[in-house]
XYZ file of C-alpha atoms in Angstrom:
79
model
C 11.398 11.301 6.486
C 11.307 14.115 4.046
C 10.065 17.798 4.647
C 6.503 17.510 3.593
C 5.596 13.670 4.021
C 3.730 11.899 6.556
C 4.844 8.565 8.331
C 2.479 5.986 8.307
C -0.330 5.341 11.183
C -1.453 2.051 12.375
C -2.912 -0.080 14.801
C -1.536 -3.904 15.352
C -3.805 -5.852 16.446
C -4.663 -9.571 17.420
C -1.213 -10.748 18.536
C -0.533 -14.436 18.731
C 1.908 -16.960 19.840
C 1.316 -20.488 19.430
C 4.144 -22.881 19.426
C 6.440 -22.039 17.426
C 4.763 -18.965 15.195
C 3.999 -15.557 16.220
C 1.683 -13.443 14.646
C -0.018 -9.858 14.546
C -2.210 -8.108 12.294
C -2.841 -4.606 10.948
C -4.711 -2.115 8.698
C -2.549 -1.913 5.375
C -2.285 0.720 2.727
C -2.078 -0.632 -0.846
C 1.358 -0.356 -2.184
C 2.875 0.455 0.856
C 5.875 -2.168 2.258
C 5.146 -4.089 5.840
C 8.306 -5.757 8.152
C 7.668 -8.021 10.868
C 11.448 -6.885 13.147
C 12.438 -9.002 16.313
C 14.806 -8.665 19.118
C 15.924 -11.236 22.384
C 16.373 -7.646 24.613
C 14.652 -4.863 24.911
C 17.729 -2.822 26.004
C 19.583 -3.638 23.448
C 20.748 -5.535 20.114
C 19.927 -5.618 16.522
C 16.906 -5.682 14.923
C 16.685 -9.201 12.996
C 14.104 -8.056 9.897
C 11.814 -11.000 8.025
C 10.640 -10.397 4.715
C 8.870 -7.702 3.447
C 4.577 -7.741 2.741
C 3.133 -5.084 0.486
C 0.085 -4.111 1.982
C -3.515 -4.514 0.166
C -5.603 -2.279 1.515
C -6.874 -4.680 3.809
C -6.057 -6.333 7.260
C -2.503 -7.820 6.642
C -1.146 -10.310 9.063
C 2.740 -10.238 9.526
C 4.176 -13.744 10.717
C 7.428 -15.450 12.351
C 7.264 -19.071 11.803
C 10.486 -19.533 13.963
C 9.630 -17.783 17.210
C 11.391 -18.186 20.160
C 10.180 -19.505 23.173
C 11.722 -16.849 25.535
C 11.595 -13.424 25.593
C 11.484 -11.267 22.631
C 10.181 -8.090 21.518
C 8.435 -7.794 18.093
C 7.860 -4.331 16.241
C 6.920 -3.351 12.593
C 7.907 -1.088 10.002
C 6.144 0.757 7.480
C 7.452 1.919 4.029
């Protein structure tokens, strides 16, 4: 981040799994980028990104369509 600007702050909320899909929602800025980011370990590995959403102002809802059935660990990004 540079001197002077201020990371984004919000809330996800409503997470889902159901089958196959995983889903989570938040408050969105307009014009500001979204990424739904998965891993299989919380200790360790890379972060596998899915496409980015530009936010509306509005609740956005980030999605994986191809979620695992074990474990994983979900987190989003802000731009």
């Amino acid at each position: 981040t540079e001197p002077g600007t201020t990371l984004p702050v919000f809330s996800l909320v409503n997470p889902i799994f159901s089958g196959s899909t995983f889903r989570v929602s938040l408050s969105s800025e307009p014009g500001r980028s979204y990424r739904l980011e998965y891993r299989d370990s919380a200790a360790n590995g890379a972060w596998t990104q899915l496409p980015v959403v530009m936010g509306t102002g509005g609740e956005l809802t980030l999605t994986n369509n191809n979620a695992a059935t074990g474990m994983r660990i979900y987190r989003v990004s802000a731009e």
